[in-house]
Amino acid sequence: MGQSLGCILVNQSKVAVREHFGKFDDVLGPGCHCLPWCFGYKLAGELSLRVQQLDVRCETKTKDNVFVTVVASIQYRALAEKAADAFYKLSNTKGQIQAYVFDVIRASVPKLDLDSTFLQKNDIAKAVEEELEKAMSAYGFEIVQTLIVDIEPDVQVKRAMNEINAAARLRVATNEKAEAEKILQIKQAEGEAESKYLSGLGMARQRQAIVDGLRDSVLAFSENVPGTSAKDVMDLVLVTQYFDTMKEIGASSKSSAVFIPHGPGAVKDIASQIREGLLQANDVQK
């Protein structure tokens, strides 16, 4: 704004208040205006019509006795048609807005617990805006927007909340890990049971195949060699299997020395011992 030879220049987005002998006379908009000071006119001041922002920090406590600092951001502006009221009625606009914000927040937050305060911050902002709009409109100001930009609990409360959250997550992780281990053990047990079952089936089939093979061998030998009994054929088969087993033991690199009786009579004794061992084993199984 400039003033020279009784003329003033009002910049854009501003208005000037003119007085005549100390009394309000008119509101001057942007542009050049005559101000004949010799006739008692003077410039009382100027008023910005731009949107202004005021950040208010209000400390209060919640319903569960937790002290928090609520940060509210108030965006407001003066109305051109009520510029005189905005200029003359309030000496400290920011102080007046701050007082109303304190009043609403300290009346609203104590009704809520800490979690509800975070969840319902939009409701708190709306209550502040309604109260400010009702109060400040009488002074020529418009409330453009009211925001609750932050809610800051005490540092120790923050730390406790983080510890509670961490403990809850750890408990969930422990339960999930235990459940996974339980499932793994169950699956392993089922696998072992199935493996033993199949192993039993295989052993049973193996024994059945051996019995079938021995039966076929005995029948074939009896038919091809006249005068031989089933007992003679069985003795021959047992002795053959016995010596085959001794051969495999001797061929193994990890086997040690094996002493067996030698002589024609020893063969009969070996066959008798093998037969008796098999018969005893069958009696035990029965």
PDB file of C-alpha atoms in Angstrom:
ATOM      1  CA  MET A   1       0.000   0.000   0.000  1.00  0.00           C
ATOM      2  CA  GLY A   2       1.334   3.402  -0.917  1.00  0.00           C
ATOM      3  CA  GLN A   3       0.316   6.943   0.001  1.00  0.00           C
ATOM      4  CA  SER A   4       1.348  10.128  -1.859  1.00  0.00           C
ATOM      5  CA  LEU A   5      -0.353  13.519  -2.238  1.00  0.00           C
ATOM      6  CA  GLY A   6      -3.579  12.268  -0.644  1.00  0.00           C
ATOM      7  CA  CYS A   7      -3.790   9.094  -2.747  1.00  0.00           C
ATOM      8  CA  ILE A   8      -3.411   5.515  -1.559  1.00  0.00           C
ATOM      9  CA  LEU A   9      -2.943   2.236  -3.378  1.00  0.00           C
ATOM     10  CA  VAL A  10      -4.614  -0.897  -2.021  1.00  0.00           C
ATOM     11  CA  ASN A  11      -3.062  -4.158  -3.200  1.00  0.00           C
ATOM     12  CA  GLN A  12      -4.970  -7.191  -4.450  1.00  0.00           C
ATOM     13  CA  SER A  13      -6.494  -9.548  -1.791  1.00  0.00           C
ATOM     14  CA  LYS A  14      -6.468  -6.711   0.744  1.00  0.00           C
ATOM     15  CA  VAL A  15      -8.896  -4.023   1.884  1.00  0.00           C
ATOM     16  CA  ALA A  16      -8.216  -0.710   3.621  1.00  0.00           C
ATOM     17  CA  VAL A  17     -10.286   0.896   6.346  1.00  0.00           C
ATOM     18  CA  ARG A  18     -10.809   4.667   6.019  1.00  0.00           C
ATOM     19  CA  GLU A  19     -11.807   6.912   8.931  1.00  0.00           C
ATOM     20  CA  HIS A  20     -13.178  10.456   8.973  1.00  0.00           C
ATOM     21  CA  PHE A  21     -12.168  12.404  12.066  1.00  0.00           C
ATOM     22  CA  GLY A  22     -11.580   9.116  13.929  1.00  0.00           C
ATOM     23  CA  LYS A  23     -14.860   7.523  12.912  1.00  0.00           C
ATOM     24  CA  PHE A  24     -15.206   4.622  10.538  1.00  0.00           C
ATOM     25  CA  ASP A  25     -16.089   5.890   7.087  1.00  0.00           C
ATOM     26  CA  ASP A  26     -15.634   3.190   4.430  1.00  0.00           C
ATOM     27  CA  VAL A  27     -13.858   0.013   3.340  1.00  0.00           C
ATOM     28  CA  LEU A  28     -11.617   0.555   0.321  1.00  0.00           C
ATOM     29  CA  GLY A  29     -11.077  -2.315  -2.090  1.00  0.00           C
ATOM     30  CA  PRO A  30      -7.985  -3.016  -4.233  1.00  0.00           C
ATOM     31  CA  GLY A  31      -6.938  -0.081  -6.441  1.00  0.00           C
ATOM     32  CA  CYS A  32      -6.108   3.637  -6.146  1.00  0.00           C
ATOM     33  CA  HIS A  33      -8.184   5.835  -3.834  1.00  0.00           C
ATOM     34  CA  CYS A  34      -8.184   9.507  -2.831  1.00  0.00           C
ATOM     35  CA  LEU A  35      -7.580  10.220   0.817  1.00  0.00           C
ATOM     36  CA  PRO A  36      -7.691  13.993   1.413  1.00  0.00           C
ATOM     37  CA  TRP A  37      -6.116  14.113   4.830  1.00  0.00           C
ATOM     38  CA  CYS A  38      -6.722  17.853   4.999  1.00  0.00           C
ATOM     39  CA  PHE A  39     -10.475  17.199   5.299  1.00  0.00           C
ATOM     40  CA  GLY A  40     -10.037  14.781   8.236  1.00  0.00           C
ATOM     41  CA  TYR A  41      -9.706  11.527   6.308  1.00  0.00           C
ATOM     42  CA  LYS A  42      -7.072   9.054   7.278  1.00  0.00           C
ATOM     43  CA  LEU A  43      -6.167   5.420   6.757  1.00  0.00           C
ATOM     44  CA  ALA A  44      -6.957   3.381   9.876  1.00  0.00           C
ATOM     45  CA  GLY A  45      -5.293   0.210   8.626  1.00  0.00           C
ATOM     46  CA  GLU A  46      -5.486  -2.692   6.214  1.00  0.00           C
ATOM     47  CA  LEU A  47      -6.938  -6.175   6.392  1.00  0.00           C
ATOM     48  CA  SER A  48      -5.847  -9.254   4.436  1.00  0.00           C
ATOM     49  CA  LEU A  49      -8.515 -11.331   2.754  1.00  0.00           C
ATOM     50  CA  ARG A  50      -6.230 -14.322   2.207  1.00  0.00           C
ATOM     51  CA  VAL A  51      -6.792 -17.651   3.907  1.00  0.00           C
ATOM     52  CA  GLN A  52      -4.627 -17.863   7.010  1.00  0.00           C
ATOM     53  CA  GLN A  53      -3.675 -20.881   9.069  1.00  0.00           C
ATOM     54  CA  LEU A  54      -3.311 -21.187  12.814  1.00  0.00           C
ATOM     55  CA  ASP A  55      -1.887 -24.325  14.463  1.00  0.00           C
ATOM     56  CA  VAL A  56      -3.136 -24.825  17.999  1.00  0.00           C
ATOM     57  CA  ARG A  57      -1.572 -27.324  20.443  1.00  0.00           C
ATOM     58  CA  CYS A  58      -3.921 -28.262  23.255  1.00  0.00           C
ATOM     59  CA  GLU A  59      -2.972 -30.600  26.113  1.00  0.00           C
ATOM     60  CA  THR A  60      -5.813 -32.547  27.693  1.00  0.00           C
ATOM     61  CA  LYS A  61      -6.566 -35.998  29.060  1.00  0.00           C
ATOM     62  CA  THR A  62      -8.757 -38.811  27.840  1.00  0.00           C
ATOM     63  CA  LYS A  63     -11.461 -40.758  29.640  1.00  0.00           C
ATOM     64  CA  ASP A  64      -8.916 -43.416  30.671  1.00  0.00           C
ATOM     65  CA  ASN A  65      -6.658 -40.724  32.231  1.00  0.00           C
ATOM     66  CA  VAL A  66      -4.039 -40.560  29.492  1.00  0.00           C
ATOM     67  CA  PHE A  67      -2.624 -37.105  28.796  1.00  0.00           C
ATOM     68  CA  VAL A  68      -2.423 -36.256  25.110  1.00  0.00           C
ATOM     69  CA  THR A  69      -1.509 -33.215  23.054  1.00  0.00           C
ATOM     70  CA  VAL A  70      -4.010 -32.518  20.290  1.00  0.00           C
ATOM     71  CA  VAL A  71      -2.727 -30.431  17.369  1.00  0.00           C
ATOM     72  CA  ALA A  72      -5.493 -28.615  15.471  1.00  0.00           C
ATOM     73  CA  SER A  73      -4.971 -26.686  12.249  1.00  0.00           C
ATOM     74  CA  ILE A  74      -7.490 -23.864  11.722  1.00  0.00           C
ATOM     75  CA  GLN A  75      -7.813 -22.220   8.302  1.00  0.00           C
ATOM     76  CA  TYR A  76      -9.754 -18.944   8.327  1.00  0.00           C
ATOM     77  CA  ARG A  77     -10.130 -15.665   6.445  1.00  0.00           C
ATOM     78  CA  ALA A  78     -11.772 -12.266   6.833  1.00  0.00           C
ATOM     79  CA  LEU A  79     -14.924 -11.542   4.829  1.00  0.00           C
ATOM     80  CA  ALA A  80     -14.822  -8.483   2.561  1.00  0.00           C
ATOM     81  CA  GLU A  81     -18.438  -7.597   3.273  1.00  0.00           C
ATOM     82  CA  LYS A  82     -17.731  -7.697   7.036  1.00  0.00           C
ATOM     83  CA  ALA A  83     -14.314  -6.106   6.921  1.00  0.00           C
ATOM     84  CA  ALA A  84     -15.291  -3.408   9.434  1.00  0.00           C
ATOM     85  CA  ASP A  85     -16.320  -5.997  12.021  1.00  0.00           C
ATOM     86  CA  ALA A  86     -13.152  -8.009  11.429  1.00  0.00           C
ATOM     87  CA  PHE A  87     -11.039  -4.866  11.816  1.00  0.00           C
ATOM     88  CA  TYR A  88     -12.674  -3.259  14.829  1.00  0.00           C
ATOM     89  CA  LYS A  89     -14.290  -5.994  16.931  1.00  0.00           C
ATOM     90  CA  LEU A  90     -11.256  -8.175  17.626  1.00  0.00           C
ATOM     91  CA  SER A  91      -7.893  -7.013  18.841  1.00  0.00           C
ATOM     92  CA  ASN A  92      -6.338 -10.497  18.889  1.00  0.00           C
ATOM     93  CA  THR A  93      -7.946 -12.789  16.313  1.00  0.00           C
ATOM     94  CA  LYS A  94      -5.538 -15.699  16.798  1.00  0.00           C
ATOM     95  CA  GLY A  95      -5.925 -15.576  20.567  1.00  0.00           C
ATOM     96  CA  GLN A  96      -9.723 -15.660  20.236  1.00  0.00           C
ATOM     97  CA  ILE A  97      -9.641 -18.660  17.872  1.00  0.00           C
ATOM     98  CA  GLN A  98      -7.201 -20.474  20.147  1.00  0.00           C
ATOM     99  CA  ALA A  99      -9.495 -19.968  23.148  1.00  0.00           C
ATOM    100  CA  TYR A 100     -12.464 -21.530  21.340  1.00  0.00           C
ATOM    101  CA  VAL A 101     -10.343 -24.460  20.151  1.00  0.00           C
ATOM    102  CA  PHE A 102      -9.158 -25.129  23.707  1.00  0.00           C
ATOM    103  CA  ASP A 103     -12.720 -24.994  24.978  1.00  0.00           C
ATOM    104  CA  VAL A 104     -14.101 -27.506  22.462  1.00  0.00           C
ATOM    105  CA  ILE A 105     -11.192 -29.967  22.602  1.00  0.00           C
ATOM    106  CA  ARG A 106     -11.067 -30.018  26.400  1.00  0.00           C
ATOM    107  CA  ALA A 107     -14.806 -30.646  26.449  1.00  0.00           C
ATOM    108  CA  SER A 108     -14.774 -33.417  23.818  1.00  0.00           C
ATOM    109  CA  VAL A 109     -11.632 -35.487  24.397  1.00  0.00           C
ATOM    110  CA  PRO A 110     -12.264 -36.301  28.111  1.00  0.00           C
ATOM    111  CA  LYS A 111     -15.434 -38.149  27.010  1.00  0.00           C
ATOM    112  CA  LEU A 112     -13.370 -40.600  24.899  1.00  0.00           C
ATOM    113  CA  ASP A 113     -10.735 -43.171  25.750  1.00  0.00           C
ATOM    114  CA  LEU A 114      -7.380 -43.099  23.985  1.00  0.00           C
ATOM    115  CA  ASP A 115      -8.255 -45.486  21.151  1.00  0.00           C
ATOM    116  CA  SER A 116     -11.569 -43.734  20.495  1.00  0.00           C
ATOM    117  CA  THR A 117      -9.771 -40.391  20.388  1.00  0.00           C
ATOM    118  CA  PHE A 118      -7.687 -41.585  17.453  1.00  0.00           C
ATOM    119  CA  LEU A 119     -10.689 -43.133  15.727  1.00  0.00           C
ATOM    120  CA  GLN A 120     -13.004 -40.144  16.187  1.00  0.00           C
ATOM    121  CA  LYS A 121     -10.634 -37.275  15.434  1.00  0.00           C
ATOM    122  CA  ASN A 122     -12.839 -36.238  12.505  1.00  0.00           C
ATOM    123  CA  ASP A 123     -15.764 -35.838  14.885  1.00  0.00           C
ATOM    124  CA  ILE A 124     -13.601 -33.673  17.142  1.00  0.00           C
ATOM    125  CA  ALA A 125     -12.543 -31.531  14.167  1.00  0.00           C
ATOM    126  CA  LYS A 126     -16.182 -31.134  13.123  1.00  0.00           C
ATOM    127  CA  ALA A 127     -17.188 -30.025  16.631  1.00  0.00           C
ATOM    128  CA  VAL A 128     -14.376 -27.453  16.686  1.00  0.00           C
ATOM    129  CA  GLU A 129     -15.340 -26.144  13.256  1.00  0.00           C
ATOM    130  CA  GLU A 130     -19.008 -25.763  14.161  1.00  0.00           C
ATOM    131  CA  GLU A 131     -18.194 -23.868  17.355  1.00  0.00           C
ATOM    132  CA  LEU A 132     -15.706 -21.578  15.602  1.00  0.00           C
ATOM    133  CA  GLU A 133     -18.060 -20.921  12.686  1.00  0.00           C
ATOM    134  CA  LYS A 134     -20.823 -19.909  15.062  1.00  0.00           C
ATOM    135  CA  ALA A 135     -18.580 -17.682  17.156  1.00  0.00           C
ATOM    136  CA  MET A 136     -16.291 -16.087  14.552  1.00  0.00           C
ATOM    137  CA  SER A 137     -19.009 -15.229  12.007  1.00  0.00           C
ATOM    138  CA  ALA A 138     -20.129 -12.460  14.356  1.00  0.00           C
ATOM    139  CA  TYR A 139     -16.662 -10.946  14.102  1.00  0.00           C
ATOM    140  CA  GLY A 140     -16.489 -11.004  10.299  1.00  0.00           C
ATOM    141  CA  PHE A 141     -14.403 -14.154   9.877  1.00  0.00           C
ATOM    142  CA  GLU A 142     -15.111 -17.359   7.986  1.00  0.00           C
ATOM    143  CA  ILE A 143     -13.762 -20.750   9.084  1.00  0.00           C
ATOM    144  CA  VAL A 144     -12.611 -22.463   5.897  1.00  0.00           C
ATOM    145  CA  GLN A 145     -11.401 -25.772   7.311  1.00  0.00           C
ATOM    146  CA  THR A 146     -10.578 -27.343  10.664  1.00  0.00           C
ATOM    147  CA  LEU A 147      -8.252 -30.342  10.856  1.00  0.00           C
ATOM    148  CA  ILE A 148      -6.946 -32.454  13.718  1.00  0.00           C
ATOM    149  CA  VAL A 149      -3.500 -33.109  12.310  1.00  0.00           C
ATOM    150  CA  ASP A 150      -1.944 -34.974  15.228  1.00  0.00           C
ATOM    151  CA  ILE A 151      -2.699 -36.615  18.563  1.00  0.00           C
ATOM    152  CA  GLU A 152       0.425 -37.089  20.664  1.00  0.00           C
ATOM    153  CA  PRO A 153       0.228 -39.238  23.818  1.00  0.00           C
ATOM    154  CA  ASP A 154       2.885 -39.024  26.488  1.00  0.00           C
ATOM    155  CA  VAL A 155       6.217 -40.644  25.573  1.00  0.00           C
ATOM    156  CA  GLN A 156       5.833 -43.369  28.202  1.00  0.00           C
ATOM    157  CA  VAL A 157       2.315 -44.116  26.965  1.00  0.00           C
ATOM    158  CA  LYS A 158       3.637 -44.427  23.412  1.00  0.00           C
ATOM    159  CA  ARG A 159       6.314 -46.841  24.573  1.00  0.00           C
ATOM    160  CA  ALA A 160       3.769 -48.908  26.505  1.00  0.00           C
ATOM    161  CA  MET A 161       1.418 -49.039  23.495  1.00  0.00           C
ATOM    162  CA  ASN A 162       4.265 -50.206  21.260  1.00  0.00           C
ATOM    163  CA  GLU A 163       5.229 -52.897  23.778  1.00  0.00           C
ATOM    164  CA  ILE A 164       1.619 -54.112  24.007  1.00  0.00           C
ATOM    165  CA  ASN A 165       1.378 -54.265  20.220  1.00  0.00           C
ATOM    166  CA  ALA A 166       4.714 -56.082  19.959  1.00  0.00           C
ATOM    167  CA  ALA A 167       3.681 -58.599  22.653  1.00  0.00           C
ATOM    168  CA  ALA A 168       0.373 -59.273  20.901  1.00  0.00           C
ATOM    169  CA  ARG A 169       2.093 -59.859  17.564  1.00  0.00           C
ATOM    170  CA  LEU A 170       4.681 -62.111  19.231  1.00  0.00           C
ATOM    171  CA  ARG A 171       1.891 -64.140  20.833  1.00  0.00           C
ATOM    172  CA  VAL A 172       0.198 -64.604  17.471  1.00  0.00           C
ATOM    173  CA  ALA A 173       3.497 -65.600  15.864  1.00  0.00           C
ATOM    174  CA  THR A 174       4.175 -68.128  18.649  1.00  0.00           C
ATOM    175  CA  ASN A 175       0.728 -69.683  18.243  1.00  0.00           C
ATOM    176  CA  GLU A 176       1.178 -69.931  14.486  1.00  0.00           C
ATOM    177  CA  LYS A 177       4.616 -71.513  14.904  1.00  0.00           C
ATOM    178  CA  ALA A 178       3.282 -74.049  17.424  1.00  0.00           C
ATOM    179  CA  GLU A 179       0.382 -74.894  15.113  1.00  0.00           C
ATOM    180  CA  ALA A 180       2.795 -75.415  12.216  1.00  0.00           C
ATOM    181  CA  GLU A 181       5.000 -77.715  14.319  1.00  0.00           C
ATOM    182  CA  LYS A 182       1.908 -79.663  15.402  1.00  0.00           C
ATOM    183  CA  ILE A 183       0.838 -80.166  11.804  1.00  0.00           C
ATOM    184  CA  LEU A 184       4.390 -81.208  10.861  1.00  0.00           C
ATOM    185  CA  GLN A 185       4.534 -83.822  13.637  1.00  0.00           C
ATOM    186  CA  ILE A 186       1.122 -85.191  12.676  1.00  0.00           C
ATOM    187  CA  LYS A 187       2.167 -85.484   9.043  1.00  0.00           C
ATOM    188  CA  GLN A 188       5.428 -87.172  10.038  1.00  0.00           C
ATOM    189  CA  ALA A 189       3.537 -89.669  12.218  1.00  0.00           C
ATOM    190  CA  GLU A 190       1.087 -90.371   9.405  1.00  0.00           C
ATOM    191  CA  GLY A 191       4.002 -90.851   7.013  1.00  0.00           C
ATOM    192  CA  GLU A 192       5.779 -93.262   9.386  1.00  0.00           C
ATOM    193  CA  ALA A 193       2.571 -95.232   9.914  1.00  0.00           C
ATOM    194  CA  GLU A 194       2.002 -95.484   6.174  1.00  0.00           C
ATOM    195  CA  SER A 195       5.648 -96.472   5.642  1.00  0.00           C
ATOM    196  CA  LYS A 196       5.459 -99.246   8.255  1.00  0.00           C
ATOM    197  CA  TYR A 197       2.182-100.462   6.798  1.00  0.00           C
ATOM    198  CA  LEU A 198       3.652-100.680   3.306  1.00  0.00           C
ATOM    199  CA  SER A 199       6.825-102.282   4.664  1.00  0.00           C
ATOM    200  CA  GLY A 200       4.706-104.941   6.359  1.00  0.00           C
ATOM    201  CA  LEU A 201       2.834-105.575   3.140  1.00  0.00           C
ATOM    202  CA  GLY A 202       6.118-105.927   1.280  1.00  0.00           C
ATOM    203  CA  MET A 203       7.530-108.344   3.828  1.00  0.00           C
ATOM    204  CA  ALA A 204       4.367-110.404   3.764  1.00  0.00           C
ATOM    205  CA  ARG A 205       4.482-110.588  -0.029  1.00  0.00           C
ATOM    206  CA  GLN A 206       8.173-111.485   0.107  1.00  0.00           C
ATOM    207  CA  ARG A 207       7.529-114.354   2.477  1.00  0.00           C
ATOM    208  CA  GLN A 208       4.583-115.507   0.417  1.00  0.00           C
ATOM    209  CA  ALA A 209       6.773-115.479  -2.692  1.00  0.00           C
ATOM    210  CA  ILE A 210       9.446-117.532  -0.903  1.00  0.00           C
ATOM    211  CA  VAL A 211       6.898-120.086   0.233  1.00  0.00           C
ATOM    212  CA  ASP A 212       5.409-120.300  -3.250  1.00  0.00           C
ATOM    213  CA  GLY A 213       8.881-120.723  -4.757  1.00  0.00           C
ATOM    214  CA  LEU A 214       9.835-123.460  -2.322  1.00  0.00           C
ATOM    215  CA  ARG A 215       6.563-125.294  -2.956  1.00  0.00           C
ATOM    216  CA  ASP A 216       7.072-125.162  -6.698  1.00  0.00           C
ATOM    217  CA  SER A 217      10.676-126.335  -6.334  1.00  0.00           C
ATOM    218  CA  VAL A 218       9.699-129.268  -4.165  1.00  0.00           C
ATOM    219  CA  LEU A 219       6.938-130.334  -6.549  1.00  0.00           C
ATOM    220  CA  ALA A 220       9.163-130.026  -9.622  1.00  0.00           C
ATOM    221  CA  PHE A 221      12.035-131.938  -8.014  1.00  0.00           C
ATOM    222  CA  SER A 222       9.740-134.744  -6.818  1.00  0.00           C
ATOM    223  CA  GLU A 223       8.269-135.160 -10.287  1.00  0.00           C
ATOM    224  CA  ASN A 224      11.620-135.147 -12.134  1.00  0.00           C
ATOM    225  CA  VAL A 225      13.574-137.368  -9.678  1.00  0.00           C
ATOM    226  CA  PRO A 226      11.663-140.592  -8.897  1.00  0.00           C
ATOM    227  CA  GLY A 227      11.998-142.027  -5.404  1.00  0.00           C
ATOM    228  CA  THR A 228      12.583-138.724  -3.611  1.00  0.00           C
ATOM    229  CA  SER A 229      10.274-137.542  -0.908  1.00  0.00           C
ATOM    230  CA  ALA A 230       9.272-134.016  -0.076  1.00  0.00           C
ATOM    231  CA  LYS A 231      11.452-134.199   3.019  1.00  0.00           C
ATOM    232  CA  ASP A 232      14.556-134.996   0.952  1.00  0.00           C
ATOM    233  CA  VAL A 233      13.855-132.100  -1.398  1.00  0.00           C
ATOM    234  CA  MET A 234      13.289-129.731   1.530  1.00  0.00           C
ATOM    235  CA  ASP A 235      16.595-130.775   3.096  1.00  0.00           C
ATOM    236  CA  LEU A 236      18.389-130.089  -0.161  1.00  0.00           C
ATOM    237  CA  VAL A 237      16.783-126.674  -0.538  1.00  0.00           C
ATOM    238  CA  LEU A 238      17.607-125.690   3.040  1.00  0.00           C
ATOM    239  CA  VAL A 239      21.229-126.774   2.683  1.00  0.00           C
ATOM    240  CA  THR A 240      21.531-124.897  -0.618  1.00  0.00           C
ATOM    241  CA  GLN A 241      20.157-121.718   0.937  1.00  0.00           C
ATOM    242  CA  TYR A 242      22.410-122.140   3.943  1.00  0.00           C
ATOM    243  CA  PHE A 243      25.552-122.299   1.826  1.00  0.00           C
ATOM    244  CA  ASP A 244      24.369-119.414  -0.316  1.00  0.00           C
ATOM    245  CA  THR A 245      24.022-117.366   2.861  1.00  0.00           C
ATOM    246  CA  MET A 246      27.541-118.339   3.978  1.00  0.00           C
ATOM    247  CA  LYS A 247      28.828-117.335   0.558  1.00  0.00           C
ATOM    248  CA  GLU A 248      27.253-113.883   0.826  1.00  0.00           C
ATOM    249  CA  ILE A 249      28.657-113.416   4.330  1.00  0.00           C
ATOM    250  CA  GLY A 250      32.127-114.295   3.108  1.00  0.00           C
ATOM    251  CA  ALA A 251      31.853-111.955   0.128  1.00  0.00           C
ATOM    252  CA  SER A 252      30.959-108.979   2.341  1.00  0.00           C
ATOM    253  CA  SER A 253      33.881-106.646   3.020  1.00  0.00           C
ATOM    254  CA  LYS A 254      32.680-106.012   6.585  1.00  0.00           C
ATOM    255  CA  SER A 255      32.273-109.632   7.614  1.00  0.00           C
ATOM    256  CA  SER A 256      34.669-111.403   9.923  1.00  0.00           C
ATOM    257  CA  ALA A 257      35.693-115.075   9.982  1.00  0.00           C
ATOM    258  CA  VAL A 258      32.876-117.594  10.293  1.00  0.00           C
ATOM    259  CA  PHE A 259      33.644-121.125  11.545  1.00  0.00           C
ATOM    260  CA  ILE A 260      31.349-123.940  10.456  1.00  0.00           C
ATOM    261  CA  PRO A 261      31.634-127.733  11.032  1.00  0.00           C
ATOM    262  CA  HIS A 262      32.988-129.692   8.098  1.00  0.00           C
ATOM    263  CA  GLY A 263      32.343-133.272   7.094  1.00  0.00           C
ATOM    264  CA  PRO A 264      29.578-135.427   5.542  1.00  0.00           C
ATOM    265  CA  GLY A 265      27.763-135.816   8.842  1.00  0.00           C
ATOM    266  CA  ALA A 266      27.892-132.076   9.458  1.00  0.00           C
ATOM    267  CA  VAL A 267      25.703-131.404   6.444  1.00  0.00           C
ATOM    268  CA  LYS A 268      22.935-133.539   7.895  1.00  0.00           C
ATOM    269  CA  ASP A 269      23.271-131.809  11.237  1.00  0.00           C
ATOM    270  CA  ILE A 270      23.089-128.394   9.545  1.00  0.00           C
ATOM    271  CA  ALA A 271      19.957-129.371   7.644  1.00  0.00           C
ATOM    272  CA  SER A 272      18.390-130.732  10.836  1.00  0.00           C
ATOM    273  CA  GLN A 273      19.232-127.579  12.765  1.00  0.00           C
ATOM    274  CA  ILE A 274      17.847-125.322  10.015  1.00  0.00           C
ATOM    275  CA  ARG A 275      14.633-127.339   9.792  1.00  0.00           C
ATOM    276  CA  GLU A 276      14.143-127.338  13.561  1.00  0.00           C
ATOM    277  CA  GLY A 277      14.801-123.601  13.710  1.00  0.00           C
ATOM    278  CA  LEU A 278      12.177-122.919  11.061  1.00  0.00           C
ATOM    279  CA  LEU A 279       9.639-125.188  12.738  1.00  0.00           C
ATOM    280  CA  GLN A 280      10.214-123.506  16.100  1.00  0.00           C
ATOM    281  CA  ALA A 281       9.821-120.087  14.518  1.00  0.00           C
ATOM    282  CA  ASN A 282       6.528-121.172  12.919  1.00  0.00           C
ATOM    283  CA  ASP A 283       5.279-122.495  16.263  1.00  0.00           C
ATOM    284  CA  VAL A 284       6.148-119.177  17.957  1.00  0.00           C
ATOM    285  CA  GLN A 285       4.307-117.187  15.253  1.00  0.00           C
ATOM    286  CA  LYS A 286       1.244-119.376  15.653  1.00  0.00           C
TER     287      LYS A 286
END
